[in-house]
mmCIF file of C-alpha atoms in Angstrom:
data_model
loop_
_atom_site.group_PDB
_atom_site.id
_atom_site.type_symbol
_atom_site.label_atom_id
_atom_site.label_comp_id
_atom_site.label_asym_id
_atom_site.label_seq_id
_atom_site.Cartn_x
_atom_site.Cartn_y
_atom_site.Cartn_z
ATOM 1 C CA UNK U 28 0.000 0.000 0.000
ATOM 2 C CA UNK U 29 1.424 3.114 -1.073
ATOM 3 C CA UNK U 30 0.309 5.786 1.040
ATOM 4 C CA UNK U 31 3.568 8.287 0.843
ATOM 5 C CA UNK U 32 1.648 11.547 0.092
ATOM 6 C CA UNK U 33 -1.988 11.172 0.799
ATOM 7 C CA UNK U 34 -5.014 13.696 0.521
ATOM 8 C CA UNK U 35 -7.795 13.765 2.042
ATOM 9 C CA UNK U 36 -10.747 15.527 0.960
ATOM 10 C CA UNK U 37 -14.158 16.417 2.917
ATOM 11 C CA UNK U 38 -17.119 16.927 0.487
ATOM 12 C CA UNK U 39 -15.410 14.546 -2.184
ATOM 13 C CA UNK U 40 -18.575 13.833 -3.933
ATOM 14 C CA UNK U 41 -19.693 17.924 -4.074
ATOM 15 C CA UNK U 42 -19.591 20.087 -7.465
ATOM 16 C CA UNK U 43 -15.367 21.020 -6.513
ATOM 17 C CA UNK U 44 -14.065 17.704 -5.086
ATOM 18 C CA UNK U 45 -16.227 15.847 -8.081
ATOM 19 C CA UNK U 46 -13.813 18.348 -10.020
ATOM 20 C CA UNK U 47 -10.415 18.368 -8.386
ATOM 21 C CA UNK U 48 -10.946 14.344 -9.631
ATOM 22 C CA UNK U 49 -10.856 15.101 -13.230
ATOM 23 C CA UNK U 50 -7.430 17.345 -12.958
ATOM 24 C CA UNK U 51 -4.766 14.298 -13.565
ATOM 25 C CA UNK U 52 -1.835 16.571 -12.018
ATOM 26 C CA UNK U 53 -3.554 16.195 -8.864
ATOM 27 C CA UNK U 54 -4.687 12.541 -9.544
ATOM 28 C CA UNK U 55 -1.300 11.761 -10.548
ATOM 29 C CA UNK U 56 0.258 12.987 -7.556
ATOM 30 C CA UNK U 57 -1.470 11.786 -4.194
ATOM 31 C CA UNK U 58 -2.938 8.650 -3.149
ATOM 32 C CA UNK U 59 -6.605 10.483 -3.044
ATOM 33 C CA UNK U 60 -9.789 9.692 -0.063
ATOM 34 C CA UNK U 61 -11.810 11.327 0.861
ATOM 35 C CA UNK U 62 -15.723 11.380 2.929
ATOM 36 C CA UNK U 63 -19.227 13.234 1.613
ATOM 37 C CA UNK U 64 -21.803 13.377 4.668
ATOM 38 C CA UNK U 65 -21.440 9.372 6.578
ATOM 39 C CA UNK U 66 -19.553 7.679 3.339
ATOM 40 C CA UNK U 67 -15.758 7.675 3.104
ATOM 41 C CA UNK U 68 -14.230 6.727 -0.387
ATOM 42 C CA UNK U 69 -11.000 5.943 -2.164
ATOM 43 C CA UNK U 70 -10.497 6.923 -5.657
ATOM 44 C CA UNK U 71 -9.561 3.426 -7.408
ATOM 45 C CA UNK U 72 -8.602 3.534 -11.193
ATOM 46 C CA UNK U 73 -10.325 7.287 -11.418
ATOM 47 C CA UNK U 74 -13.224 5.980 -9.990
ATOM 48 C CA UNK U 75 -14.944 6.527 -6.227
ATOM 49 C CA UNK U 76 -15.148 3.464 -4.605
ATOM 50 C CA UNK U 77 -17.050 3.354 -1.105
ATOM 51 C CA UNK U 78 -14.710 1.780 1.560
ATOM 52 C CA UNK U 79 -15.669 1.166 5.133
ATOM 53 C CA UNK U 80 -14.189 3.875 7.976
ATOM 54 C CA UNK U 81 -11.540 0.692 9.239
ATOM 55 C CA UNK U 82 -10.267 1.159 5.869
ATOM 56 C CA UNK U 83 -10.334 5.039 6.047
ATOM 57 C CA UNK U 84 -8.300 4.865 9.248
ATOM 58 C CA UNK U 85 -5.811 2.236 7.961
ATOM 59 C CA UNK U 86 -5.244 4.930 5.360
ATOM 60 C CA UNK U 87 -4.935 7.675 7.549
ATOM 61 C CA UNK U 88 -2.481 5.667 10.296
ATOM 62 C CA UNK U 89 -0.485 4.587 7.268
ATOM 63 C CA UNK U 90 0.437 7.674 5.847
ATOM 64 C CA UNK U 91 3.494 9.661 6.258
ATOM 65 C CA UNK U 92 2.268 12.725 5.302
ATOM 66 C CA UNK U 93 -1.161 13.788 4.407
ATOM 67 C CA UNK U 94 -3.047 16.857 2.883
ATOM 68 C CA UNK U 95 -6.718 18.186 4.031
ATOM 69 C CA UNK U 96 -8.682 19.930 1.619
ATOM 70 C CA UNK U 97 -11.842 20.836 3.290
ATOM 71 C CA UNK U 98 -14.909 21.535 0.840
ATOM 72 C CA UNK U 99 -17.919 20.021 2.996
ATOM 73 C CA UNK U 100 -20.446 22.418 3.482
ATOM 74 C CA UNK U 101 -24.004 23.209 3.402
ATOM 75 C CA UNK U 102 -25.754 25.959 2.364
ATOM 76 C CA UNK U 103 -28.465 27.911 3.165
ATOM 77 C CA UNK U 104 -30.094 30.994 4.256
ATOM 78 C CA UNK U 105 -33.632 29.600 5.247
ATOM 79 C CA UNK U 106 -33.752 29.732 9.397
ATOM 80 C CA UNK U 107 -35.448 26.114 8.943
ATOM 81 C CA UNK U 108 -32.096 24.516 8.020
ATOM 82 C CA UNK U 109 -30.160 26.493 10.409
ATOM 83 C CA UNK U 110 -29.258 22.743 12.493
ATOM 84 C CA UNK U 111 -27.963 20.882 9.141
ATOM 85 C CA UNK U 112 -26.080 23.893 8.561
ATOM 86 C CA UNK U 113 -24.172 24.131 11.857
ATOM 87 C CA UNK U 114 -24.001 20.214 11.694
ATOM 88 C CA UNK U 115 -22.477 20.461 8.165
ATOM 89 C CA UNK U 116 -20.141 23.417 8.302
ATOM 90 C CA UNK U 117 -19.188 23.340 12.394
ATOM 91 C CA UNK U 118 -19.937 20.012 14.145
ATOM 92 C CA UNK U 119 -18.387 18.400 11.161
ATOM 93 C CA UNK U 120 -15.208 20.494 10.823
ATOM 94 C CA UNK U 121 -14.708 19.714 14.926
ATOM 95 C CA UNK U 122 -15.083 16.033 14.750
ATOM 96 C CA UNK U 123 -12.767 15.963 11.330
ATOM 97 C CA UNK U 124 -10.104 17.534 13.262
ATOM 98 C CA UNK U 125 -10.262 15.503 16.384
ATOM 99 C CA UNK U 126 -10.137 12.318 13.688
ATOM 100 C CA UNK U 127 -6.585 14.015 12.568
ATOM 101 C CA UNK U 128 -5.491 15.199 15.485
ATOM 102 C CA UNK U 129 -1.548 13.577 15.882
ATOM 103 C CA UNK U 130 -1.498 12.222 12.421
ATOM 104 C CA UNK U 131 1.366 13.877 10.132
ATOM 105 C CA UNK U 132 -0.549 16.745 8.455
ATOM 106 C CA UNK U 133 1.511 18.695 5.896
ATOM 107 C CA UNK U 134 -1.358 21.365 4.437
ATOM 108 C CA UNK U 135 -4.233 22.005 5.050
ATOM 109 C CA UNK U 136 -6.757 24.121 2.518
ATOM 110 C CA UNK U 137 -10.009 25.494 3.875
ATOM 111 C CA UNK U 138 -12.505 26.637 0.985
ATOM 112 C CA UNK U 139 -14.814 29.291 2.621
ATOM 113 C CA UNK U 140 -17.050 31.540 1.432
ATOM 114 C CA UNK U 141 -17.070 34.744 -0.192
ATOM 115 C CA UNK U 142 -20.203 35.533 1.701
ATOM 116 C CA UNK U 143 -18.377 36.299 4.924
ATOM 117 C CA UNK U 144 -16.890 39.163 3.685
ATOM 118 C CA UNK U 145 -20.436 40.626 2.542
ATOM 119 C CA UNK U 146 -21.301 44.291 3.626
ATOM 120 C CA UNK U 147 -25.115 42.901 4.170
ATOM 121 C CA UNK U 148 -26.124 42.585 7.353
ATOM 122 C CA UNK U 149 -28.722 39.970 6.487
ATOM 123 C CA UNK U 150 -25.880 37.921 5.124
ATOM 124 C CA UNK U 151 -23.339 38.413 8.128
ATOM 125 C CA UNK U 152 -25.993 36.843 10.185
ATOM 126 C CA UNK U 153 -26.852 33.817 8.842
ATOM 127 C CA UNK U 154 -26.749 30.990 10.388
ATOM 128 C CA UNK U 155 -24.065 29.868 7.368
ATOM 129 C CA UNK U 156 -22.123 32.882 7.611
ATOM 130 C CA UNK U 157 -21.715 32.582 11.382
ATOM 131 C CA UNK U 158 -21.009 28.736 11.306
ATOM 132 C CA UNK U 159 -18.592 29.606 8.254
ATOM 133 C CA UNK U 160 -16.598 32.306 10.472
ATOM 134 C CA UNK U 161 -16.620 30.212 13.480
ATOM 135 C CA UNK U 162 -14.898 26.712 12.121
ATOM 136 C CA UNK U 163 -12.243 29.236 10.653
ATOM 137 C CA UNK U 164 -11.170 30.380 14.305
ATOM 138 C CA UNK U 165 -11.522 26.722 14.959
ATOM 139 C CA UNK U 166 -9.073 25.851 12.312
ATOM 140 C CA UNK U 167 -7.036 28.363 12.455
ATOM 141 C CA UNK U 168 -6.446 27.593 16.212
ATOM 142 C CA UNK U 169 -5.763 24.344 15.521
ATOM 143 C CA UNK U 170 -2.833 24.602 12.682
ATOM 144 C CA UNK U 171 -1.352 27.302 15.034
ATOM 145 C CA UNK U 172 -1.355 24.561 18.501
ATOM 146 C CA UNK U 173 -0.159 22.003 16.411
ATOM 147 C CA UNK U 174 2.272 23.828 13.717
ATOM 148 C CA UNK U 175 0.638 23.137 10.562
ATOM 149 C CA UNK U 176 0.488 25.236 7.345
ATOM 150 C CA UNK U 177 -2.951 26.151 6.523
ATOM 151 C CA UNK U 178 -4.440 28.324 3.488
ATOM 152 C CA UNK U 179 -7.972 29.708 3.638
ATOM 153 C CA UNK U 180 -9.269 30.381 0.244
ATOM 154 C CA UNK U 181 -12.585 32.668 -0.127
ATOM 155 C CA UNK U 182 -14.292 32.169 -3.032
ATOM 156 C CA UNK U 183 -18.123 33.067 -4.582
ATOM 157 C CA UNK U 184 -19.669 31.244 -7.559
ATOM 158 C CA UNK U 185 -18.347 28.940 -9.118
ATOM 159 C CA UNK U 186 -19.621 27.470 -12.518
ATOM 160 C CA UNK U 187 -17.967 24.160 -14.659
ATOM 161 C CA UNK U 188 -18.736 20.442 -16.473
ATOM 162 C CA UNK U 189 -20.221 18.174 -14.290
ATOM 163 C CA UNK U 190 -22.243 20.381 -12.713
ATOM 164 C CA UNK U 191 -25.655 19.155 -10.965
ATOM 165 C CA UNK U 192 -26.522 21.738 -8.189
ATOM 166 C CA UNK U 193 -29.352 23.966 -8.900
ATOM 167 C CA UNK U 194 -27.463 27.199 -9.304
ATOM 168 C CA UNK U 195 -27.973 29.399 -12.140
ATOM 169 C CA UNK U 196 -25.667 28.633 -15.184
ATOM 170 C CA UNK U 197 -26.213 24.248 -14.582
ATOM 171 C CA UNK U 198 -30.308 25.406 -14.378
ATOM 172 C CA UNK U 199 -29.977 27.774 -17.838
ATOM 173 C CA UNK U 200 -27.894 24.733 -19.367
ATOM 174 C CA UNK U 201 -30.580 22.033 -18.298
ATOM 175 C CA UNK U 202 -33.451 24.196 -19.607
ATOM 176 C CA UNK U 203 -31.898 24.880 -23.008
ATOM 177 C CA UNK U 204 -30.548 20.525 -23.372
ATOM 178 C CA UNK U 205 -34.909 20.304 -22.044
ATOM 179 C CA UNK U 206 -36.309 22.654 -24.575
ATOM 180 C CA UNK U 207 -37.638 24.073 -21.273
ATOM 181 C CA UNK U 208 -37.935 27.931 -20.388
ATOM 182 C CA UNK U 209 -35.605 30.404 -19.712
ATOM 183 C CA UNK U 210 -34.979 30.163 -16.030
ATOM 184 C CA UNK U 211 -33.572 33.069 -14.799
ATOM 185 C CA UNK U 212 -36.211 35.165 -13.286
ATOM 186 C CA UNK U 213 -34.207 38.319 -12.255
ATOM 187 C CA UNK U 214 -32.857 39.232 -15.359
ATOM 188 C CA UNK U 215 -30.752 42.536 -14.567
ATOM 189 C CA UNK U 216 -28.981 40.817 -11.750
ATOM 190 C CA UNK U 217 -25.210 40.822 -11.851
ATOM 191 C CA UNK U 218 -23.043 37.886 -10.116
ATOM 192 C CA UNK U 219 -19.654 37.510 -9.819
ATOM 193 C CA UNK U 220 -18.792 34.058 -11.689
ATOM 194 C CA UNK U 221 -15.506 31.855 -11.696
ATOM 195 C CA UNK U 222 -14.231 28.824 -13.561
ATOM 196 C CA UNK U 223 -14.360 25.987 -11.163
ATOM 197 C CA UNK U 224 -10.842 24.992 -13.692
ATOM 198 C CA UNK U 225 -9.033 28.144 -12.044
ATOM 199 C CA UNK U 226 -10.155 26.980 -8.767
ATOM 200 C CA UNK U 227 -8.629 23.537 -8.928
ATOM 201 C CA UNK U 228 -5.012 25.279 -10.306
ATOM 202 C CA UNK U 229 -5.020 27.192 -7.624
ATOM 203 C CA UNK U 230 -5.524 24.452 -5.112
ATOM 204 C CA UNK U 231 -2.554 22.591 -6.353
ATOM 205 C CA UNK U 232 -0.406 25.487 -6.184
ATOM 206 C CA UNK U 233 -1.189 25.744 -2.844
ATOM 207 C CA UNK U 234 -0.106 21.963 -1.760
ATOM 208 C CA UNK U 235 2.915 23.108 -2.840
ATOM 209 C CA UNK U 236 3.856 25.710 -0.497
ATOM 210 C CA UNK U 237 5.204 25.495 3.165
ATOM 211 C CA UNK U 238 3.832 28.630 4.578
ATOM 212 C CA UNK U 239 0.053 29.800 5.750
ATOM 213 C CA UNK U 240 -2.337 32.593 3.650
ATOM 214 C CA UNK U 241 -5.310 33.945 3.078
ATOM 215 C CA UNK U 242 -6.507 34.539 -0.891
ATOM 216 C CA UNK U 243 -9.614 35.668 -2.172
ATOM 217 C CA UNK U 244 -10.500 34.711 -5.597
ATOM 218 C CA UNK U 245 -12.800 36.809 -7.597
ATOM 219 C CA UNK U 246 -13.427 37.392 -10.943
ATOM 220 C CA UNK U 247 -12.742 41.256 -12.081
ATOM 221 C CA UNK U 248 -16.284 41.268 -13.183
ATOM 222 C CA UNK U 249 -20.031 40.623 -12.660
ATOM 223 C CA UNK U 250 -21.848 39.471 -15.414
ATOM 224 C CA UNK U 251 -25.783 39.749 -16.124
ATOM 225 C CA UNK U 252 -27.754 36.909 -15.846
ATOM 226 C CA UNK U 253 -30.050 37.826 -18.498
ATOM 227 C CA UNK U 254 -27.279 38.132 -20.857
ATOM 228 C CA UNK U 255 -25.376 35.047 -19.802
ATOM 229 C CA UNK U 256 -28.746 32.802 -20.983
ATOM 230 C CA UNK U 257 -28.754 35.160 -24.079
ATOM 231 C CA UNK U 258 -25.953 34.287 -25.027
ATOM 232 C CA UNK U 259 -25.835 30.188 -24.067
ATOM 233 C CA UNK U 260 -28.946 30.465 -25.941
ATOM 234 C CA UNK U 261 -27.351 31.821 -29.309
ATOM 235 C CA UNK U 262 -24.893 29.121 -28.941
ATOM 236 C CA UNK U 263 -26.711 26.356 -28.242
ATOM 237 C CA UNK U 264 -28.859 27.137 -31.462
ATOM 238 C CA UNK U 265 -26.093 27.543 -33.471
ATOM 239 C CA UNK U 266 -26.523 31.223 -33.957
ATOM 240 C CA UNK U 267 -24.075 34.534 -34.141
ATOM 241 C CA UNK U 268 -23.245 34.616 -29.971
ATOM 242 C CA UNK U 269 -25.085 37.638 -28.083
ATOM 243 C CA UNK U 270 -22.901 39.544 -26.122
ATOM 244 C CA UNK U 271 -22.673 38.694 -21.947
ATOM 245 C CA UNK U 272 -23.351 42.166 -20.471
ATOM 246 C CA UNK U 273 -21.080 42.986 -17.558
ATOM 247 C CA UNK U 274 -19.706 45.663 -15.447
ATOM 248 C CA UNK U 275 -16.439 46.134 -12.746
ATOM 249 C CA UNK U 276 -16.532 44.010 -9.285
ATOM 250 C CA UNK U 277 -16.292 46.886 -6.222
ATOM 251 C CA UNK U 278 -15.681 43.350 -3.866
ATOM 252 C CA UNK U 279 -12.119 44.927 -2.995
ATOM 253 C CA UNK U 280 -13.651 47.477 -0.995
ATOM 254 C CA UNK U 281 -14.746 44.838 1.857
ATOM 255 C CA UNK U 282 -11.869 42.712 1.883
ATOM 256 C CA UNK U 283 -9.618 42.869 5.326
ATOM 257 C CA UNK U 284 -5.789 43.726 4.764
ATOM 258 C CA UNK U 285 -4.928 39.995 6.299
ATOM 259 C CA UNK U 286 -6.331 38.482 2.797
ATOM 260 C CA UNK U 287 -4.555 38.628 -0.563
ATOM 261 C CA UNK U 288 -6.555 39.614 -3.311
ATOM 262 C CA UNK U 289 -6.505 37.489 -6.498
ATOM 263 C CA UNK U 290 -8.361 39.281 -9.211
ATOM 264 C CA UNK U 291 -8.946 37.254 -12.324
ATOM 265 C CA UNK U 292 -9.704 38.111 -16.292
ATOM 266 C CA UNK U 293 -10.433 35.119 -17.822
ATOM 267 C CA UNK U 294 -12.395 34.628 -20.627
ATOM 268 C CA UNK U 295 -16.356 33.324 -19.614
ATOM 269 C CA UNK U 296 -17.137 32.802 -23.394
ATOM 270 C CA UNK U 297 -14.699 29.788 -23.600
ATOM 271 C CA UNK U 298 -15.440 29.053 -19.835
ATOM 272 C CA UNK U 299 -19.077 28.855 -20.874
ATOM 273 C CA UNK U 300 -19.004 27.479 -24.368
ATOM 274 C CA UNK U 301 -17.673 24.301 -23.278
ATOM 275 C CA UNK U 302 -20.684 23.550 -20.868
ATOM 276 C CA UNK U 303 -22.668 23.305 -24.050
ATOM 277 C CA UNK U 304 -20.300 20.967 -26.202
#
């Protein structure tokens, strides 16, 4: 069993881990397991295979040095689900870190959320927000005791292949595949959108280095919603492509001086193109 660089990934089955697996520089590199909710899996021949937790702790006793990526979360602004989102983004995050307490950790990569940096007030006190800012302290209170390199990565929406949530751009791509009807209701609405593809680069960069950060990612733009279906419409009927409507991101104004800012202008039309090969 070869188990000389290991990573372990929370929330291996969700819209990012589900990605990281198709990246064969990662693949190729670490021995790869990872849990989603009560399952823990191996990837096998770039496939998830279920294996039981004995298994997961061989793995993990094993190893002689091992990565965390932490992706599992749970969102939601609705008060109802305010206990599966503490159990999801806090409880979780404890009990994960109690599991690796005293194992050789050489990185660890928290993926949080954009919306903690929000000027709403609304937003800032969520349940997810709060449960968000909290397993951060926890975290980073834990790499400090125990002298391990951690990187907290903010990031917002995130779009790719592969992807079955129902967020906007996979709901606009199902609908056109459907012959169904345009579903974005609030057409003039502006998001802030990023490859999933730059996401996953950047998360192997970071394995890399032996030192702790904080990096937001954000895309220099918002684009309008409206225009973005526009436009995967023209495409997907073979027609001259409409133009995706967009205007400068002001997000920099909000950030805290502790987090590096990592602007990006990449090109959406070849991001988004490719969802409707």
């Amino acid at each position: 069993m070869d188990t000389k660089s290991l990573l372990f990934i929370s929330g291996i089955t969700g819209f990012i881990g589900t990605s990281l697996l198709m990246n064969n520089k990662i693949t190729n590199k670490f021995e790869i397991i990872g849990c989603s909710s009560s399952r823990n899996y191996k990837l096998t021949e770039e496939k998830l295979v279920e294996i039981s937790s004995e298994k997961m702790e061989k793995y993990l006793n094993q190893a002689n040095e091992i990565r965390l990526l932490h992706l599992a979360t749970f969102f939601s602004m609705d008060k109802e689900d305010d206990e599966k989102v503490n159990a999801a983004n806090l409880t979780f995050g404890i009990n994960l870190l109690e599991k690796l307490q005293n194992l050789p950790i050489k990185k660890i990569i928290y993926i949080n959320t954009i919306f903690t940096l929000s000027g709403e007030k609304e937003i800032l006190n969520s349940k997810y927000v709060h449960t968000k800012k909290s397993f951060s302290k926890k975290l980073d209170s834990f790499c400090k005791t125990n002298h391990i390199n951690y990187d907290e990565i903010f990031i917002g929406n995130t779009f790719g292949k592969n992807d079955n949530r129902k967020k906007i751009i996979p709901l606009i791509i199902q609908s056109l595949k459907n012959g169904e009807k345009n579903p974005v209701i609030n057409q003039d609405t502006y998001i802030n959108f990023t490859d999933v593809g730059i996401i996953i680069n950047f998360i192997d960069d970071c394995f890399e280095h032996n030192s702790s950060e904080k990096y937001i990612i954000y895309s220099k733009y918002q684009y309008n919603l409206g225009s973005i279906y526009t436009y995967l419409e023209s495409v997907h009927n073979k027609r001259a492509p409409a133009q995706i409507k967009s205007k400068h991101n002001e997000i920099k104004e909000n950030i805290p001086p502790d987090i590096k800012l990592l602007e990006l202008d990449f090109d959406i039309y070849s991001s988004l193109i490719k969802l409707i090969d």
